[in-house]
Amino acid sequence: MAEVLIQPAGLTIDVGPGETLAESAWRQGYRWPTTCWGQAECMICAALVVAGETATVPADAAEEDAMRLRMPSHLRRPESRLACRLRFSGDGAVVEKKGVRPPPDPQTDHKGVTT
C-alpha cells in the first residue's frame, strides 16, 4: 500500500498494489474528477506529480499516447500524469489535483445535517 498526498486538499489516499490513483480514490469514496471513469479519454483526471516521482511507476506507452493525442499541448508538462493510469511503487509521492473531495462524513446526511 502506498500513501499519496493530494494537494491542495491536503488529503492522503492509500493506493493498493497494482491499483491506479483514481481507482483507489473512487473505491474509498473520494470524488476524483472524471467523465470517462478510467478509460484515458477525457483527460479530466490529469494531475501533476510535484514530489516523490521515484515512488511512481513510469507511464506506459498507452498513457503517453493518450496524453499526446488528447491533452491540450499547453497543459502537457513533464510531471503530468493521468490518475486513471498512475500507479505507485512506494510512499512519498505528492500529487497536485484541484477538485478532489474527501468521502462524505458518515455522521452527516447528504444535506450536511449531523445525524
CSV table of N, CA and C in Angstrom, one decimal:
chain,number,residue,atom,x,y,z
A,1,MET,N,0.8,-1.2,0.0
A,1,MET,CA,0.0,0.0,0.0
A,1,MET,C,0.9,1.2,0.0
A,2,ALA,N,0.6,2.2,-0.9
A,2,ALA,CA,1.4,3.4,-1.0
A,2,ALA,C,0.5,4.6,-0.5
A,3,GLU,N,1.1,5.4,0.3
A,3,GLU,CA,0.4,6.6,0.8
A,3,GLU,C,0.8,7.8,-0.2
A,4,VAL,N,-0.2,8.4,-0.7
A,4,VAL,CA,0.0,9.5,-1.6
A,4,VAL,C,-0.7,10.8,-1.1
A,5,LEU,N,0.0,11.9,-1.0
A,5,LEU,CA,-0.6,13.1,-0.6
A,5,LEU,C,-1.1,13.9,-1.7
A,6,ILE,N,-2.4,14.3,-1.6
A,6,ILE,CA,-3.1,15.1,-2.7
A,6,ILE,C,-3.2,16.5,-2.2
A,7,GLN,N,-2.6,17.4,-3.0
A,7,GLN,CA,-2.7,18.9,-2.8
A,7,GLN,C,-3.5,19.5,-3.9
A,8,PRO,N,-4.2,20.6,-3.6
A,8,PRO,CA,-4.1,21.4,-2.4
A,8,PRO,C,-5.0,21.0,-1.3
A,9,ALA,N,-5.7,19.9,-1.5
A,9,ALA,CA,-6.7,19.5,-0.5
A,9,ALA,C,-6.1,19.0,0.8
A,10,GLY,N,-4.8,18.6,0.8
A,10,GLY,CA,-4.2,18.0,1.9
A,10,GLY,C,-4.7,16.6,2.3
A,11,LEU,N,-5.1,15.9,1.4
A,11,LEU,CA,-5.7,14.6,1.7
A,11,LEU,C,-4.6,13.5,1.4
A,12,THR,N,-4.7,12.4,2.2
A,12,THR,CA,-3.8,11.3,2.0
A,12,THR,C,-4.6,10.1,1.5
A,13,ILE,N,-4.3,9.5,0.4
A,13,ILE,CA,-5.0,8.4,-0.2
A,13,ILE,C,-4.1,7.2,-0.2
A,14,ASP,N,-4.6,6.1,0.4
A,14,ASP,CA,-3.8,4.8,0.3
A,14,ASP,C,-4.1,4.1,-1.0
A,15,VAL,N,-3.1,3.8,-1.8
A,15,VAL,CA,-3.2,3.2,-3.1
A,15,VAL,C,-2.7,1.8,-3.0
A,16,GLY,N,-3.6,0.8,-3.3
A,16,GLY,CA,-3.2,-0.6,-3.2
A,16,GLY,C,-2.3,-1.0,-4.3
A,17,PRO,N,-1.6,-2.1,-4.1
A,17,PRO,CA,-0.7,-2.7,-5.2
A,17,PRO,C,-1.4,-2.9,-6.5
A,18,GLY,N,-0.9,-2.4,-7.6
A,18,GLY,CA,-1.5,-2.6,-8.9
A,18,GLY,C,-2.7,-1.7,-9.2
A,19,GLU,N,-3.1,-0.9,-8.2
A,19,GLU,CA,-4.3,-0.1,-8.3
A,19,GLU,C,-3.8,1.3,-8.8
A,20,THR,N,-4.7,2.0,-9.6
A,20,THR,CA,-4.4,3.3,-10.0
A,20,THR,C,-4.8,4.3,-8.9
A,21,LEU,N,-4.3,5.5,-9.0
A,21,LEU,CA,-4.7,6.5,-8.0
A,21,LEU,C,-6.2,6.8,-8.1
A,22,ALA,N,-6.7,6.9,-9.3
A,22,ALA,CA,-8.2,7.2,-9.4
A,22,ALA,C,-9.0,6.0,-8.9
A,23,GLU,N,-8.6,4.8,-9.3
A,23,GLU,CA,-9.4,3.6,-8.8
A,23,GLU,C,-9.4,3.6,-7.3
A,24,SER,N,-8.3,3.8,-6.7
A,24,SER,CA,-8.2,3.8,-5.2
A,24,SER,C,-9.0,4.9,-4.6
A,25,ALA,N,-9.0,6.1,-5.2
A,25,ALA,CA,-9.8,7.2,-4.7
A,25,ALA,C,-11.3,6.9,-4.7
A,26,TRP,N,-11.7,6.4,-5.9
A,26,TRP,CA,-13.1,6.1,-6.1
A,26,TRP,C,-13.5,4.9,-5.1
A,27,ARG,N,-12.7,3.9,-5.0
A,27,ARG,CA,-13.0,2.8,-4.1
A,27,ARG,C,-13.2,3.3,-2.6
A,28,GLN,N,-12.4,4.3,-2.2
A,28,GLN,CA,-12.5,4.8,-0.9
A,28,GLN,C,-13.5,5.9,-0.7
A,29,GLY,N,-14.3,6.2,-1.7
A,29,GLY,CA,-15.3,7.2,-1.6
A,29,GLY,C,-14.9,8.6,-1.9
A,30,TYR,N,-13.7,8.9,-2.3
A,30,TYR,CA,-13.3,10.2,-2.7
A,30,TYR,C,-13.9,10.6,-4.0
A,31,ARG,N,-14.1,11.9,-4.3
A,31,ARG,CA,-14.5,12.4,-5.6
A,31,ARG,C,-13.3,12.8,-6.3
A,32,TRP,N,-13.0,12.1,-7.4
A,32,TRP,CA,-11.8,12.4,-8.3
A,32,TRP,C,-12.4,12.8,-9.6
A,33,PRO,N,-12.2,14.0,-10.1
A,33,PRO,CA,-12.9,14.5,-11.3
A,33,PRO,C,-12.6,13.6,-12.5
A,34,THR,N,-13.6,13.3,-13.3
A,34,THR,CA,-13.6,12.4,-14.5
A,34,THR,C,-14.9,12.5,-15.2
A,35,THR,N,-14.9,12.1,-16.5
A,35,THR,CA,-16.1,11.9,-17.2
A,35,THR,C,-16.0,10.5,-17.9
A,36,CYS,N,-14.8,9.9,-18.0
A,36,CYS,CA,-14.7,8.7,-18.7
A,36,CYS,C,-14.5,7.5,-17.8
A,37,TRP,N,-14.3,7.7,-16.5
A,37,TRP,CA,-14.2,6.7,-15.5
A,37,TRP,C,-13.1,5.7,-15.8
A,38,GLY,N,-11.9,6.2,-16.1
A,38,GLY,CA,-10.7,5.3,-16.2
A,38,GLY,C,-10.4,4.8,-17.6
A,39,GLN,N,-10.9,5.4,-18.6
A,39,GLN,CA,-10.7,5.0,-20.0
A,39,GLN,C,-9.6,5.8,-20.7
A,40,ALA,N,-9.0,6.7,-20.0
A,40,ALA,CA,-7.9,7.6,-20.5
A,40,ALA,C,-8.4,8.3,-21.8
A,41,GLU,N,-9.6,8.8,-21.7
A,41,GLU,CA,-10.2,9.5,-22.9
A,41,GLU,C,-10.5,11.0,-22.6
A,42,CYS,N,-10.9,11.3,-21.4
A,42,CYS,CA,-11.4,12.7,-21.1
A,42,CYS,C,-10.3,13.6,-20.7
A,43,MET,N,-9.2,13.1,-20.1
A,43,MET,CA,-8.1,13.9,-19.6
A,43,MET,C,-8.4,14.8,-18.4
A,44,ILE,N,-9.7,14.6,-17.9
A,44,ILE,CA,-10.1,15.4,-16.7
A,44,ILE,C,-9.4,14.9,-15.4
A,45,CYS,N,-9.0,13.7,-15.4
A,45,CYS,CA,-8.3,13.1,-14.2
A,45,CYS,C,-6.9,13.5,-14.1
A,46,ALA,N,-6.4,14.2,-15.1
A,46,ALA,CA,-4.9,14.5,-15.2
A,46,ALA,C,-4.5,15.3,-13.9
A,47,ALA,N,-3.3,15.0,-13.5
A,47,ALA,CA,-2.7,15.6,-12.2
A,47,ALA,C,-1.3,15.8,-12.5
A,48,LEU,N,-0.6,16.5,-11.5
A,48,LEU,CA,0.8,16.7,-11.6
A,48,LEU,C,1.5,16.0,-10.4
A,49,VAL,N,2.5,15.3,-10.7
A,49,VAL,CA,3.3,14.7,-9.7
A,49,VAL,C,4.4,15.7,-9.3
A,50,VAL,N,4.2,16.4,-8.2
A,50,VAL,CA,5.0,17.5,-7.8
A,50,VAL,C,6.2,17.1,-6.9
A,51,ALA,N,6.1,15.9,-6.3
A,51,ALA,CA,7.2,15.5,-5.5
A,51,ALA,C,7.1,13.9,-5.4
A,52,GLY,N,8.3,13.3,-5.1
A,52,GLY,CA,8.3,11.8,-5.0
A,52,GLY,C,8.0,11.1,-6.2
A,53,GLU,N,8.5,11.6,-7.3
A,53,GLU,CA,8.3,10.9,-8.6
A,53,GLU,C,8.9,9.5,-8.6
A,54,THR,N,10.0,9.3,-7.8
A,54,THR,CA,10.6,7.9,-7.7
A,54,THR,C,9.6,6.9,-7.1
A,55,ALA,N,8.6,7.3,-6.5
A,55,ALA,CA,7.6,6.4,-5.9
A,55,ALA,C,6.5,6.1,-6.9
A,56,THR,N,6.6,6.6,-8.1
A,56,THR,CA,5.6,6.3,-9.1
A,56,THR,C,6.1,5.2,-10.1
A,57,VAL,N,5.2,4.5,-10.7
A,57,VAL,CA,5.5,3.6,-11.8
A,57,VAL,C,5.5,4.4,-13.0
A,58,PRO,N,6.6,4.4,-13.9
A,58,PRO,CA,6.6,5.2,-15.1
A,58,PRO,C,5.4,5.0,-16.0
A,59,ALA,N,5.0,6.0,-16.7
A,59,ALA,CA,3.9,6.0,-17.6
A,59,ALA,C,4.2,5.0,-18.7
A,60,ASP,N,3.2,4.2,-19.1
A,60,ASP,CA,3.4,3.3,-20.2
A,60,ASP,C,3.0,4.0,-21.5
A,61,ALA,N,3.3,3.3,-22.6
A,61,ALA,CA,3.0,3.9,-23.9
A,61,ALA,C,1.6,4.3,-24.1
A,62,ALA,N,0.6,3.5,-23.6
A,62,ALA,CA,-0.8,3.9,-23.8
A,62,ALA,C,-1.1,5.2,-23.1
A,63,GLU,N,-0.6,5.4,-21.8
A,63,GLU,CA,-0.8,6.7,-21.1
A,63,GLU,C,-0.1,7.8,-21.9
A,64,GLU,N,1.1,7.6,-22.3
A,64,GLU,CA,1.8,8.7,-23.0
A,64,GLU,C,1.1,9.0,-24.3
A,65,ASP,N,0.6,8.0,-25.1
A,65,ASP,CA,-0.1,8.3,-26.3
A,65,ASP,C,-1.4,9.0,-26.0
A,66,ALA,N,-2.1,8.6,-25.0
A,66,ALA,CA,-3.4,9.3,-24.7
A,66,ALA,C,-3.2,10.8,-24.4
A,67,MET,N,-2.1,11.1,-23.6
A,67,MET,CA,-1.9,12.5,-23.3
A,67,MET,C,-1.4,13.2,-24.5
A,68,ARG,N,-0.6,12.6,-25.3
A,68,ARG,CA,-0.1,13.3,-26.5
A,68,ARG,C,-1.2,13.6,-27.5
A,69,LEU,N,-2.1,12.6,-27.6
A,69,LEU,CA,-3.2,12.8,-28.6
A,69,LEU,C,-4.4,13.6,-28.1
A,70,ARG,N,-4.7,13.5,-26.8
A,70,ARG,CA,-5.9,14.1,-26.3
A,70,ARG,C,-5.8,15.3,-25.4
A,71,MET,N,-4.6,15.4,-24.8
A,71,MET,CA,-4.4,16.5,-23.8
A,71,MET,C,-3.9,17.8,-24.6
A,72,PRO,N,-4.6,18.9,-24.3
A,72,PRO,CA,-4.1,20.2,-25.0
A,72,PRO,C,-2.6,20.4,-24.7
A,73,SER,N,-1.9,20.8,-25.7
A,73,SER,CA,-0.4,20.9,-25.5
A,73,SER,C,0.0,21.9,-24.4
A,74,HIS,N,-0.8,22.9,-24.2
A,74,HIS,CA,-0.5,23.9,-23.2
A,74,HIS,C,-0.6,23.3,-21.7
A,75,LEU,N,-1.3,22.2,-21.6
A,75,LEU,CA,-1.4,21.5,-20.3
A,75,LEU,C,-0.4,20.4,-20.1
A,76,ARG,N,0.2,19.9,-21.2
A,76,ARG,CA,1.2,18.9,-21.0
A,76,ARG,C,2.5,19.4,-20.4
A,77,ARG,N,2.9,18.7,-19.3
A,77,ARG,CA,4.2,19.1,-18.7
A,77,ARG,C,4.9,17.7,-18.3
A,78,PRO,N,6.2,17.8,-18.1
A,78,PRO,CA,6.9,16.5,-17.7
A,78,PRO,C,6.3,15.8,-16.5
A,79,GLU,N,5.7,16.6,-15.6
A,79,GLU,CA,5.1,16.0,-14.4
A,79,GLU,C,3.7,15.6,-14.5
A,80,SER,N,3.1,15.8,-15.7
A,80,SER,CA,1.7,15.4,-15.9
A,80,SER,C,1.5,13.9,-16.0
A,81,ARG,N,0.4,13.5,-15.3
A,81,ARG,CA,0.1,12.1,-15.4
A,81,ARG,C,-1.4,12.0,-15.4
A,82,LEU,N,-2.0,10.8,-15.9
A,82,LEU,CA,-3.4,10.5,-15.8
A,82,LEU,C,-3.6,9.7,-14.5
A,83,ALA,N,-4.5,10.2,-13.6
A,83,ALA,CA,-4.7,9.5,-12.4
A,83,ALA,C,-5.3,8.1,-12.6
A,84,CYS,N,-6.0,7.9,-13.8
A,84,CYS,CA,-6.6,6.6,-14.1
A,84,CYS,C,-5.6,5.6,-14.6
A,85,ARG,N,-4.3,6.1,-14.7
A,85,ARG,CA,-3.2,5.2,-15.2
A,85,ARG,C,-2.1,5.2,-14.2
A,86,LEU,N,-2.1,6.2,-13.2
A,86,LEU,CA,-1.0,6.4,-12.3
A,86,LEU,C,-0.9,5.4,-11.2
A,87,ARG,N,0.2,4.6,-11.2
A,87,ARG,CA,0.4,3.6,-10.1
A,87,ARG,C,1.6,4.0,-9.4
A,88,PHE,N,1.8,3.3,-8.2
A,88,PHE,CA,2.9,3.7,-7.3
A,88,PHE,C,3.7,2.5,-6.9
A,89,SER,N,4.9,2.7,-6.6
A,89,SER,CA,5.8,1.6,-6.2
A,89,SER,C,6.2,1.8,-4.7
A,90,GLY,N,5.8,2.9,-4.1
A,90,GLY,CA,6.1,3.1,-2.7
A,90,GLY,C,5.5,4.4,-2.2
A,91,ASP,N,5.8,4.8,-1.0
A,91,ASP,CA,5.2,6.0,-0.4
A,91,ASP,C,6.0,7.2,-0.8
A,92,GLY,N,5.4,8.4,-0.5
A,92,GLY,CA,6.2,9.6,-0.7
A,92,GLY,C,5.8,10.5,-1.8
A,93,ALA,N,4.9,10.1,-2.7
A,93,ALA,CA,4.5,10.9,-3.8
A,93,ALA,C,3.5,12.0,-3.4
A,94,VAL,N,3.7,13.2,-4.0
A,94,VAL,CA,2.8,14.3,-3.7
A,94,VAL,C,2.2,14.6,-5.1
A,95,VAL,N,0.9,14.6,-5.2
A,95,VAL,CA,0.2,14.8,-6.4
A,95,VAL,C,-0.7,16.1,-6.3
A,96,GLU,N,-0.6,17.0,-7.3
A,96,GLU,CA,-1.5,18.2,-7.3
A,96,GLU,C,-2.7,17.9,-8.2
A,97,LYS,N,-3.9,18.1,-7.6
A,97,LYS,CA,-5.1,17.9,-8.4
A,97,LYS,C,-6.2,18.7,-7.7
A,98,LYS,N,-6.7,19.8,-8.4
A,98,LYS,CA,-7.8,20.5,-7.9
A,98,LYS,C,-9.1,19.7,-8.1
A,99,GLY,N,-10.0,19.9,-7.2
A,99,GLY,CA,-11.3,19.3,-7.3
A,99,GLY,C,-11.5,18.0,-6.6
A,100,VAL,N,-10.5,17.4,-6.0
A,100,VAL,CA,-10.6,16.2,-5.3
A,100,VAL,C,-11.3,16.5,-3.9
A,101,ARG,N,-12.3,15.7,-3.6
A,101,ARG,CA,-13.0,15.8,-2.4
A,101,ARG,C,-13.0,14.6,-1.6
A,102,PRO,N,-13.0,14.7,-0.2
A,102,PRO,CA,-13.0,13.5,0.6
A,102,PRO,C,-14.3,12.8,0.6
A,103,PRO,N,-14.3,11.6,1.1
A,103,PRO,CA,-15.6,10.8,1.2
A,103,PRO,C,-16.6,11.6,2.1
A,104,PRO,N,-17.9,11.4,1.9
A,104,PRO,CA,-18.8,12.1,2.8
A,104,PRO,C,-18.6,11.6,4.2
A,105,ASP,N,-18.9,12.5,5.1
A,105,ASP,CA,-18.8,12.1,6.6
A,105,ASP,C,-20.0,11.3,6.9
A,106,PRO,N,-19.8,10.0,7.4
A,106,PRO,CA,-21.0,9.2,7.7
A,106,PRO,C,-21.8,9.7,8.9
A,107,GLN,N,-21.3,10.7,9.6
A,107,GLN,CA,-22.1,11.3,10.7
A,107,GLN,C,-23.1,12.4,10.2
A,108,THR,N,-23.0,12.7,9.0
A,108,THR,CA,-23.9,13.7,8.4
A,108,THR,C,-24.6,13.1,7.2
A,109,ASP,N,-25.9,13.6,7.0
A,109,ASP,CA,-26.6,13.1,5.9
A,109,ASP,C,-26.2,13.9,4.6
A,110,HIS,N,-26.8,13.7,3.5
A,110,HIS,CA,-26.5,14.3,2.2
A,110,HIS,C,-26.7,15.8,2.2
A,111,LYS,N,-27.4,16.3,3.2
A,111,LYS,CA,-27.6,17.8,3.3
A,111,LYS,C,-26.7,18.4,4.3
A,112,GLY,N,-25.8,17.7,4.9
A,112,GLY,CA,-24.8,18.2,5.8
A,112,GLY,C,-25.3,18.3,7.2
A,113,VAL,N,-26.4,17.7,7.5
A,113,VAL,CA,-27.0,17.7,8.8
A,113,VAL,C,-26.5,16.5,9.6
A,114,THR,N,-26.0,16.8,10.9
A,114,THR,CA,-25.5,15.7,11.7
A,114,THR,C,-26.6,14.8,12.1
A,115,THR,N,-26.4,13.5,12.0
A,115,THR,CA,-27.4,12.5,12.3
A,115,THR,C,-27.2,11.8,13.6
